[in-house]
Structure formats: C-alpha cells, structure tokens
Tab-separated table of C-alpha atoms in Angstrom:
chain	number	residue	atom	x	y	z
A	10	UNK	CA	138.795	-61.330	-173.079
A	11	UNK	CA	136.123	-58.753	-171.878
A	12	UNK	CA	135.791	-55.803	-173.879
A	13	UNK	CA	132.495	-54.455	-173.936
A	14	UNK	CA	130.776	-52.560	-170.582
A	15	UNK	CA	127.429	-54.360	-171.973
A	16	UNK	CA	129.418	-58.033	-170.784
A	17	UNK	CA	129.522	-57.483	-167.390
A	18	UNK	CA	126.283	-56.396	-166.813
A	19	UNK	CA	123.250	-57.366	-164.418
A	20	UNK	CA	119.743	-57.087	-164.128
A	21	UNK	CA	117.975	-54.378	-161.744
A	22	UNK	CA	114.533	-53.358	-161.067
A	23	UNK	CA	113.062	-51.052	-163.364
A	24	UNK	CA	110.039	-49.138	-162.438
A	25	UNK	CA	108.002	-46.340	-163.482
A	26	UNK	CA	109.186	-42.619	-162.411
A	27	UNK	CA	105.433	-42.605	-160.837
A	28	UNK	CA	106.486	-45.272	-158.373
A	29	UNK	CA	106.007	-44.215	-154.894
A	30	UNK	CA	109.050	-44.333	-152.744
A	31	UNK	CA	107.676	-46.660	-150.335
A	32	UNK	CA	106.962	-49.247	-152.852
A	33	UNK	CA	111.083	-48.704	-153.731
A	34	UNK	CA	111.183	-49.170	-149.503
A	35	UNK	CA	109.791	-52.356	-150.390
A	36	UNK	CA	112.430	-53.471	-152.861
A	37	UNK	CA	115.298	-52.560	-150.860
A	38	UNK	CA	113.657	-54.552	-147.798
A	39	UNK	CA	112.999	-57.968	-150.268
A	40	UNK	CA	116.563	-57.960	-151.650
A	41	UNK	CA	119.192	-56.477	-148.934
A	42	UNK	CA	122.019	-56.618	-151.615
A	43	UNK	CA	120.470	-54.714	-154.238
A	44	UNK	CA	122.139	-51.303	-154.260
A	45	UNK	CA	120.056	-49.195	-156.915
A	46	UNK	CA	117.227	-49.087	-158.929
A	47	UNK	CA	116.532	-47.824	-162.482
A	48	UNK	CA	113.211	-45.407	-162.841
A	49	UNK	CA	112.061	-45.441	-166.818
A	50	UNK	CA	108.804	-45.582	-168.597
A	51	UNK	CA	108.893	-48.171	-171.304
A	52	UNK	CA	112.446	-48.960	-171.456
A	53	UNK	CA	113.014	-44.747	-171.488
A	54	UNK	CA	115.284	-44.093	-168.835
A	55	UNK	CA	114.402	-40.904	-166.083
A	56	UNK	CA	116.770	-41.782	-163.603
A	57	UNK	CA	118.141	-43.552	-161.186
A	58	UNK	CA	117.972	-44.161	-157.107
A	59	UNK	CA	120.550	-45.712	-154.952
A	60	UNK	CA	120.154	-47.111	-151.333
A	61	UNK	CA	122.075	-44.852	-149.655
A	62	UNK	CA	120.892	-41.478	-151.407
A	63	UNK	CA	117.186	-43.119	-150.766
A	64	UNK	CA	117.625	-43.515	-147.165
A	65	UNK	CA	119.440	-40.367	-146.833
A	66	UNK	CA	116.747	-38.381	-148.148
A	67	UNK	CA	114.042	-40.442	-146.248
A	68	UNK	CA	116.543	-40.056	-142.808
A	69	UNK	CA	116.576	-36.169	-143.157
A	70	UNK	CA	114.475	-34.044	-140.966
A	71	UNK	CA	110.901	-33.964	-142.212
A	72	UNK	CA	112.451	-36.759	-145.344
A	73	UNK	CA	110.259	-39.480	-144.338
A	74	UNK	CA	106.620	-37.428	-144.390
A	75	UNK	CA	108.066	-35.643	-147.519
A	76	UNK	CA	108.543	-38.161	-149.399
A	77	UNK	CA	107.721	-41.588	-148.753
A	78	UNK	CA	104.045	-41.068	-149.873
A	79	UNK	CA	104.625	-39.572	-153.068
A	80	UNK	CA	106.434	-40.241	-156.463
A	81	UNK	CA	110.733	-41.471	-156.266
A	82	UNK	CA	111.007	-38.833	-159.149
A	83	UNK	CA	111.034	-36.377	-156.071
A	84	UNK	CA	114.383	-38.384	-154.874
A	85	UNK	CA	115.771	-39.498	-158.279
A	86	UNK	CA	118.960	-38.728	-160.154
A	87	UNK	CA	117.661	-37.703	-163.206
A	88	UNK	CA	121.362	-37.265	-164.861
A	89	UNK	CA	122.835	-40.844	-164.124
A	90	UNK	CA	125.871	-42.471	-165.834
A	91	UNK	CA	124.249	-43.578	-169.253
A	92	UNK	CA	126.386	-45.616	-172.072
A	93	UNK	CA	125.704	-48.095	-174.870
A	94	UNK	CA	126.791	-51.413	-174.704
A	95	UNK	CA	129.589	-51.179	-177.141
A	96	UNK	CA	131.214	-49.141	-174.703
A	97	UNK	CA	134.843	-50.461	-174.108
A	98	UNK	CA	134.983	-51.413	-170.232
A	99	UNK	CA	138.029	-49.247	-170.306
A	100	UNK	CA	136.204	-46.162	-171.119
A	101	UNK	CA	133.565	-46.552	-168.643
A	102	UNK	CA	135.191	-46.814	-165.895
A	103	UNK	CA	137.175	-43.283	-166.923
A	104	UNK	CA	134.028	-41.985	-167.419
A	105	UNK	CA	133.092	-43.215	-163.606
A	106	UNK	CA	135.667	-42.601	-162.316
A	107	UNK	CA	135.528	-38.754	-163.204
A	108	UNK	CA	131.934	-38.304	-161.937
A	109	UNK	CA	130.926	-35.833	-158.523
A	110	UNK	CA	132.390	-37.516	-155.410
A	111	UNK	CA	128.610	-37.863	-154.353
A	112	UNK	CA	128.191	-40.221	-157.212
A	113	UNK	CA	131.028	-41.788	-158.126
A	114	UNK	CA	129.426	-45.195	-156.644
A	115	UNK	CA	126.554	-45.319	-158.349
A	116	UNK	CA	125.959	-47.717	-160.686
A	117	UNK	CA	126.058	-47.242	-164.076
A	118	UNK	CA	123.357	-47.657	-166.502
A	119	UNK	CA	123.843	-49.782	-169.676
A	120	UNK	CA	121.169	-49.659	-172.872
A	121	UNK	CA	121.290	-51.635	-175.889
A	122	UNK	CA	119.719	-50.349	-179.336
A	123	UNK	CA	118.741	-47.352	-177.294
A	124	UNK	CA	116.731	-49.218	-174.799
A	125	UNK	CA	117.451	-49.975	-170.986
A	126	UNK	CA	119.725	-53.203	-170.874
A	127	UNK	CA	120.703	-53.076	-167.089
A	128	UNK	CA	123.095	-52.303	-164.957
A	129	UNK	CA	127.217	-52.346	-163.765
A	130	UNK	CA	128.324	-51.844	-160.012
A	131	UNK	CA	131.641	-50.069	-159.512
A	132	UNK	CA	132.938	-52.728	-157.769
A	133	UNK	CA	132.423	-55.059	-160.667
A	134	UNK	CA	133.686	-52.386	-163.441
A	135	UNK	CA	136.670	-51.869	-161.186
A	136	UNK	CA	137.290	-55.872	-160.991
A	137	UNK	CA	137.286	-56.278	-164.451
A	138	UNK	CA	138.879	-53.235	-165.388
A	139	UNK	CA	141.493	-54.256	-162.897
A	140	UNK	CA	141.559	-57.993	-164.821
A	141	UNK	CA	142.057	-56.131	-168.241
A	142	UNK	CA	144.850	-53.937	-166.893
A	143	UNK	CA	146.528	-57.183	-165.856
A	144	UNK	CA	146.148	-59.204	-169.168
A	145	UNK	CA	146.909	-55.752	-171.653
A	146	UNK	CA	150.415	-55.901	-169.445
A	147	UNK	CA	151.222	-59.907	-169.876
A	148	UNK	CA	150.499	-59.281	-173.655
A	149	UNK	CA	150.959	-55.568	-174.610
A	150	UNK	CA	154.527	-54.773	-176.431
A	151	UNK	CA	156.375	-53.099	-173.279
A	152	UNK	CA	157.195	-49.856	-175.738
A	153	UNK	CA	153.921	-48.842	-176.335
A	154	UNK	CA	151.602	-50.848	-174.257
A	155	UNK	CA	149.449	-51.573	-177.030
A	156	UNK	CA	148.613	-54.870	-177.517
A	157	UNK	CA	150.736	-57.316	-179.073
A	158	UNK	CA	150.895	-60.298	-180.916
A	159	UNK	CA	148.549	-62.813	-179.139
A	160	UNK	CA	146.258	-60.256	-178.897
A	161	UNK	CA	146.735	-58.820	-182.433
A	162	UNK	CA	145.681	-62.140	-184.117
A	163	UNK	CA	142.381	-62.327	-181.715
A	164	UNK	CA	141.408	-59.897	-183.281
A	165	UNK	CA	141.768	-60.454	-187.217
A	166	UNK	CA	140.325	-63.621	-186.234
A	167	UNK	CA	137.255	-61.592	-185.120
A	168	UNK	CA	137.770	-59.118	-188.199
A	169	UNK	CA	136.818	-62.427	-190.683
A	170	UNK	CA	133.760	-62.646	-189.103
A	171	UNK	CA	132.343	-59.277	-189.172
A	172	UNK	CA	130.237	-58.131	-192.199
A	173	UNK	CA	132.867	-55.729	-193.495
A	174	UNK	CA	136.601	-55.072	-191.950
A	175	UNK	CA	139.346	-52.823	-193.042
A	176	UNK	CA	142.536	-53.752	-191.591
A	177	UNK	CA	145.816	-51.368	-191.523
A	178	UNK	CA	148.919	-52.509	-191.967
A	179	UNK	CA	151.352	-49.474	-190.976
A	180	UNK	CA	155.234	-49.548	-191.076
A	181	UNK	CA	157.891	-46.382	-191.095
A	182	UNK	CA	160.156	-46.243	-193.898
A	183	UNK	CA	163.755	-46.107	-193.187
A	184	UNK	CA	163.678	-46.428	-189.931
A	185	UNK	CA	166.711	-48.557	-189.629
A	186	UNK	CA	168.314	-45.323	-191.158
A	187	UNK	CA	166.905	-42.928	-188.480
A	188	UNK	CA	168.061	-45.577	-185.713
A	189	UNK	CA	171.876	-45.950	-187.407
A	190	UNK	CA	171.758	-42.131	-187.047
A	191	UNK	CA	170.107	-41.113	-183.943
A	192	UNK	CA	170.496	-44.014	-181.883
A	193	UNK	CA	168.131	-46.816	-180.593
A	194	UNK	CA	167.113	-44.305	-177.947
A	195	UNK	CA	165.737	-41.536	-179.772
A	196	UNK	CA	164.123	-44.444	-182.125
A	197	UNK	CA	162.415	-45.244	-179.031
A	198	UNK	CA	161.088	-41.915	-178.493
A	199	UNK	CA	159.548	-41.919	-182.936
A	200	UNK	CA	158.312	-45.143	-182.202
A	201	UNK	CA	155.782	-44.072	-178.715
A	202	UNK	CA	155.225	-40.963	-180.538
A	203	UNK	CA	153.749	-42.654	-183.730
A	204	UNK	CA	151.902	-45.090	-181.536
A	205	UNK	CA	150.275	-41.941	-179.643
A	206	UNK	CA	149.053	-40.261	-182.442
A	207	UNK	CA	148.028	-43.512	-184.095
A	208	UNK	CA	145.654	-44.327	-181.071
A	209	UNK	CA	144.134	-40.989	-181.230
A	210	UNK	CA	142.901	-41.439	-184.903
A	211	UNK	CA	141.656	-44.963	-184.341
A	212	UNK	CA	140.430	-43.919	-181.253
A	213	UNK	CA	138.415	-41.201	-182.102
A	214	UNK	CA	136.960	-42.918	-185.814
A	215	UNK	CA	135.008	-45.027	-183.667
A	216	UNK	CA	134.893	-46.984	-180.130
A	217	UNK	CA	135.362	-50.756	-181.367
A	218	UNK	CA	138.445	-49.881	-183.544
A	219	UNK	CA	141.719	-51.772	-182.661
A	220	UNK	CA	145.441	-51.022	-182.658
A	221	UNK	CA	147.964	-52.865	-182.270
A	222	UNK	CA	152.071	-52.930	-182.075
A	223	UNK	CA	153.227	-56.296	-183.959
A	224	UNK	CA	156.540	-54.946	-182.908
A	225	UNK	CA	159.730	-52.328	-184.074
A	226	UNK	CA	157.870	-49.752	-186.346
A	227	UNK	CA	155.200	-52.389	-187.486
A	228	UNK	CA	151.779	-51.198	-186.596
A	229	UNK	CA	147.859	-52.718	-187.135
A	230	UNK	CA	144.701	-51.248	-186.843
A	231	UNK	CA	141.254	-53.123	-187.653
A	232	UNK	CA	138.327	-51.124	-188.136
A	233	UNK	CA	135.011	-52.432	-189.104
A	234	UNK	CA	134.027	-50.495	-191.897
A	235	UNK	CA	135.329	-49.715	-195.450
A	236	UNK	CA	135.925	-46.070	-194.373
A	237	UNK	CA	139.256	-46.278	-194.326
A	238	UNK	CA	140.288	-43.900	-196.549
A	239	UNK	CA	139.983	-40.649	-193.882
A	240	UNK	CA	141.681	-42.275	-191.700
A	241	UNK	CA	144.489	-43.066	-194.038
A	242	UNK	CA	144.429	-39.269	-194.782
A	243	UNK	CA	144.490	-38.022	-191.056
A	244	UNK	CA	147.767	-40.414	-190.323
A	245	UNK	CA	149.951	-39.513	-193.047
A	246	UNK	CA	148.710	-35.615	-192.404
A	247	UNK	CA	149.650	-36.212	-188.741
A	248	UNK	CA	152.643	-37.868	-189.464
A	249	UNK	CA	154.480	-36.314	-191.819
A	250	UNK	CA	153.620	-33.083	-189.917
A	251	UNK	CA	155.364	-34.382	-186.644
A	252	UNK	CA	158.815	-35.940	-188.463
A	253	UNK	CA	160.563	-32.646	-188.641
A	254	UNK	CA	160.675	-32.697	-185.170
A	255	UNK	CA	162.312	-35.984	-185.230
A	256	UNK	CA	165.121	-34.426	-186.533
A	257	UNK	CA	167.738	-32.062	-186.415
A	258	UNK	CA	167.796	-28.820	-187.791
A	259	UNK	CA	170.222	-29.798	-190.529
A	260	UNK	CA	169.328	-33.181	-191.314
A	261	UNK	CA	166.166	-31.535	-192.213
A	262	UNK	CA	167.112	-28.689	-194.417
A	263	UNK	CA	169.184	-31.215	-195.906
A	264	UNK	CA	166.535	-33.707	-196.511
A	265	UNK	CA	168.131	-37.481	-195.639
A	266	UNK	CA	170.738	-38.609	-193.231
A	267	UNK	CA	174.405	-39.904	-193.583
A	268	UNK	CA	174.445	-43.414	-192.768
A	269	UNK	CA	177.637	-46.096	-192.874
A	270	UNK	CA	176.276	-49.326	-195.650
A	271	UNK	CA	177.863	-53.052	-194.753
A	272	UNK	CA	180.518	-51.668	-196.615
A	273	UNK	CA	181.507	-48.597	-194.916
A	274	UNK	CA	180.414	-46.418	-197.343
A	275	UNK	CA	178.545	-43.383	-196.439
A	276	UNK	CA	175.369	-42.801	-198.426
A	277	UNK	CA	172.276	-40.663	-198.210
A	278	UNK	CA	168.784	-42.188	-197.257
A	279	UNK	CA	165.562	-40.304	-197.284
A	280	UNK	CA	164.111	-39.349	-194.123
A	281	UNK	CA	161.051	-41.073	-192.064
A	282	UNK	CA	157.712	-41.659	-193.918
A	283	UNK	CA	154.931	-43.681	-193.438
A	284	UNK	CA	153.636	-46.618	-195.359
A	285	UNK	CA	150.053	-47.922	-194.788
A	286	UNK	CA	148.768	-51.138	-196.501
A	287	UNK	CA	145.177	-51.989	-196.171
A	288	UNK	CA	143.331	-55.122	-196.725
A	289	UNK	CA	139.576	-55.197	-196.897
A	290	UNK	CA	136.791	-57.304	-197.644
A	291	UNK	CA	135.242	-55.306	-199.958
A	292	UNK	CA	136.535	-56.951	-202.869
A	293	UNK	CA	137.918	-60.171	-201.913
A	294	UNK	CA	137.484	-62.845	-199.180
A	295	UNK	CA	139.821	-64.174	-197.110
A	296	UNK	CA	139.689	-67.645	-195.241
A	297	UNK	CA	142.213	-67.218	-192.456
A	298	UNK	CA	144.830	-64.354	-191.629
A	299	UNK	CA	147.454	-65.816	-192.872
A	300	UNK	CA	146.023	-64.843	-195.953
A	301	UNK	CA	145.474	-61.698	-195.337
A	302	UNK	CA	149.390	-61.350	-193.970
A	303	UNK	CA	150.248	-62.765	-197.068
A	304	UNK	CA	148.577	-59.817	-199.144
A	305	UNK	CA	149.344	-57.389	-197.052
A	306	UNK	CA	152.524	-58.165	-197.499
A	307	UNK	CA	152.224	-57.385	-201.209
A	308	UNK	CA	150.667	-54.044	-200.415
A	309	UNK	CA	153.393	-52.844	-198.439
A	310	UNK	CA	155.692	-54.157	-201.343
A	311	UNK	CA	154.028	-51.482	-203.737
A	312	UNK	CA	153.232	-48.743	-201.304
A	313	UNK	CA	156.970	-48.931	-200.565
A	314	UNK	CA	158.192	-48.283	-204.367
A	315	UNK	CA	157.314	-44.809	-204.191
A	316	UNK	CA	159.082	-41.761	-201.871
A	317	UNK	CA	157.492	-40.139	-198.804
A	318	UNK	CA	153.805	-41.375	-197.238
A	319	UNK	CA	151.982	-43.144	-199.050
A	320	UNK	CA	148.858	-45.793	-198.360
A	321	UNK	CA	147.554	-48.539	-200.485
A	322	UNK	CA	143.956	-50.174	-200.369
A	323	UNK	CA	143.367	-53.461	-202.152
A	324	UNK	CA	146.092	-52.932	-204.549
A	325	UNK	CA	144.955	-48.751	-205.420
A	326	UNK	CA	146.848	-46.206	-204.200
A	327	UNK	CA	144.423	-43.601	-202.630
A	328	UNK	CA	144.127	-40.188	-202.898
A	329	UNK	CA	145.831	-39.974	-199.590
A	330	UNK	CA	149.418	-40.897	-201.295
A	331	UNK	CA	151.624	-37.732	-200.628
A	332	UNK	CA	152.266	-35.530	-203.845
C-alpha cells in the first residue's frame, strides 16, 4: 500500500527563474496536458507557474506586453506547496487541501534529500488518498480506525528490515475490571480515548511512525529509532493524567473498584494503568515477528508484576516506570 507523497509522483519541467515567459508559452503549446511548471536554479526551488495563473496573467489588460518578454519570476508563485518525500500521502493532501482557494489546485512540489524530485496533481493525491481511505476502512479495527491486524504485521515485517526499529507493545491493566464495572460502553469510550492520545505522541515523534489497534486494549506502535524512551515517558504522563476522568468521583478517592470474581465474591482491583513492552534491535536480532511476539510477550509478563504504569525495554525497566 501507498504511503509516501514521494510514490505517486511525476516528472515536470524545471527551468531557471530567468526563463522568459514565452519560452514557458512554448512548453504549454508542446505538451497540452501539462498543467504546471517548476522554476529552480540547480535543483533550488523559486517557485512555481500553473497554466491557468500563466494565461491569466498574460490575458489581462496590458498582461501580454508586460510580461511575455521578460523573466516568469514576474508571474511565479514563489510560496508553492513544498514537502519531502517521506511525507505520508495522508498529510499532504490536508496540507492541500487547506491552502487559498486560488491555489488549492496547484500542484504540489515534492524534493528528496532537499533537492527538487517532481511533482503531484490534486487529482492524483485525491485518487490515492481516496484509495487509502478505502483500504484503512476494509482493514482498520472499526473502534478506533487505526489499522488492524493485516496491516499491523505489514508493518513489523517492514520494521526487520530497517537499520534500527523500536516496536511498542501497549496494553491497559485491568481493564476487564473497569469494563465489569462501568460497562462495555464506557470501556468503549477509555479505549478511543487512549487510541487518541496514543496517535498524537507517535504522531508528532516523527512522520513514518506507526500505530496500530491489534484489538480490545492491545495497542502497537513501530518507530524507527531507539528513541523510545521519551515516548514511553510522554504516554504513561498522558495517561495516567487522563484515568481519573475515567472514573467516578468515589471510585477514585477510593482507589480500585468493586468487582463480582467467578465466584461471586466481591473483591477490590486496582484501577486502569498502562503497560508498555518494547522490543528493539539494539541488542538482539530477530528473524521473523513471531519472534518478536514471542518476547514481547515476556516483556509484558514483567512490566505487568509491578502496580500502576510502567514500560519495559529489552528486559530493563526504564526510568519512565511510575514511582
């Protein structure tokens, strides 16, 4: 599956800001469905010039004496659309799609190790975006719409390949407790607002993270670093700030819940935490993710020995365990 704006896109002209607009006359006459081009000095971008603003200026009262002799960087956009080519598809085209109405057509400029690359036309950014939207629902969990499963191994298939990884494997504790309690409904409600606040952190630690919901209160995030250890910070800071409002008044002041056992026995669990276990290649390599399920798995096993929010990397417990 498409992810990256850089995928999709095409070659354009690219010409010198000195260019005079005739000679860009030229290039719109030679190729009638070319709808911009990109003005740059040695792969340095200046701007950019699409048909219709070309014309339009040229059409205009005096526009054709003005300007058709001298240099396009009279007619230019010199503040176009710019992004990298790691740019998730998905971003872009919010990014478009919030531009000035008199621009919101034009294409959009793609570089690559800070050079010009080429170019994406909304109508092909809205196709694909329009594909993505369509896959993300026939594999996202229907909770959350993050992706799911299908989706979730793609990409710790990917993680093994990339130079270093550092994959999150996030679960609430006692959350079968909260749901006896409070009711599948309200379980509902801790289990979007976790995924919220978990998209914002992986979201904004870098552009190619990944999150997904492997379903319940089982989350995984992939990032491809070894700076996981912020992150792990920020979500148990987050989270353990937002649980009081999971609960009521007294259950709070209190400290656990009343829940019925198999036996009909009421007892006293702890309230919400989170658990994060997170496998990275930093010390180890792993040949397939079912290895790295499998020690994840143990991870979770000791994070979960311990009350309240806690994380585990590689068998250490961070500095981000909960005091």
């Amino acid at each position: 599956m498409l992810t990256y704006i850089g995928e999709i896109a095409e070659a354009v002209p690219f010409v010198h800001r000195n260019t005079i607009s005739s000679h860009i006359n030229e290039i719109f006459e030679q190729d009638k469905n070319l709808e911009g081009v990109v003005i740059g000095d040695n792969a340095h971008i200046d701007g950019l010039v699409m048909k219709g603003a070309f014309y339009k200026k040229i059409a205009a009262k005096f526009g054709y004496d003005l300007f058709m002799g001298r240099s396009i960087e009279l007619i230019m956009d010199a503040s176009p659309l710019i992004v990298d080519y790691f740019t998730s598809i998905t971003d872009v085209s919010s990014l478009a799609m919030n531009r000035e109405q008199d621009h919101l057509y034009d294409y959009v400029i793609i570089t690559k190790d800070d050079r010009f690359y080429g170019i994406v036309s909304i109508k092909d950014l809205l196709q694909t975006f329009a594909e993505i939207q369509a896959f993300m629902a026939r594999y996202s969990n229907p909770l959350t719409g993050l992706p799911g499963n299908n989706l979730i191994e793609e990409n710790l298939t990917k993680a093994l390949d990339a130079p270093t990884y550092s994959i999150f494997y996030l679960d609430l504790n006692h959350f079968k407790a909260y749901n006896d309690s409070y009711g599948f409904k309200q379980g509902d409600v801790v289990i979007r607002e976790t995924s919220m606040l978990l998209q914002e952190i992986f979201r904004n630690h870098s552009s190619n993270s990944f999150l997904g919901h492997i379903g319940g209160d089982d989350f995984i995030g992939v990032i491809y670093s070894h700076e996981y250890e912020p992150i792990s910070e920020q979500i148990i800071q987050v989270f353990d700030q937002k649980v009081p409002s999971f609960y009521s008044v007294e259950d709070w002041d209190r400290g656990f819940v009343h829940v019925h056992d198999r036996n009909n026995t009421l007892v006293q669990l702890p309230l919400l935490s989170i658990a994060i276990a997170i496998v990275t290649n930093q010390k180890a390599h792993f040949e397939s993710t079912d290895q790295i399920s499998e020690y994840a798995t143990q991870l979770k096993s000791l994070c979960k020995r311990t009350k309240g929010s806690h994380c585990v990397a590689d068998s250490t417990f961070l500095s981000c365990v909960k005091k």
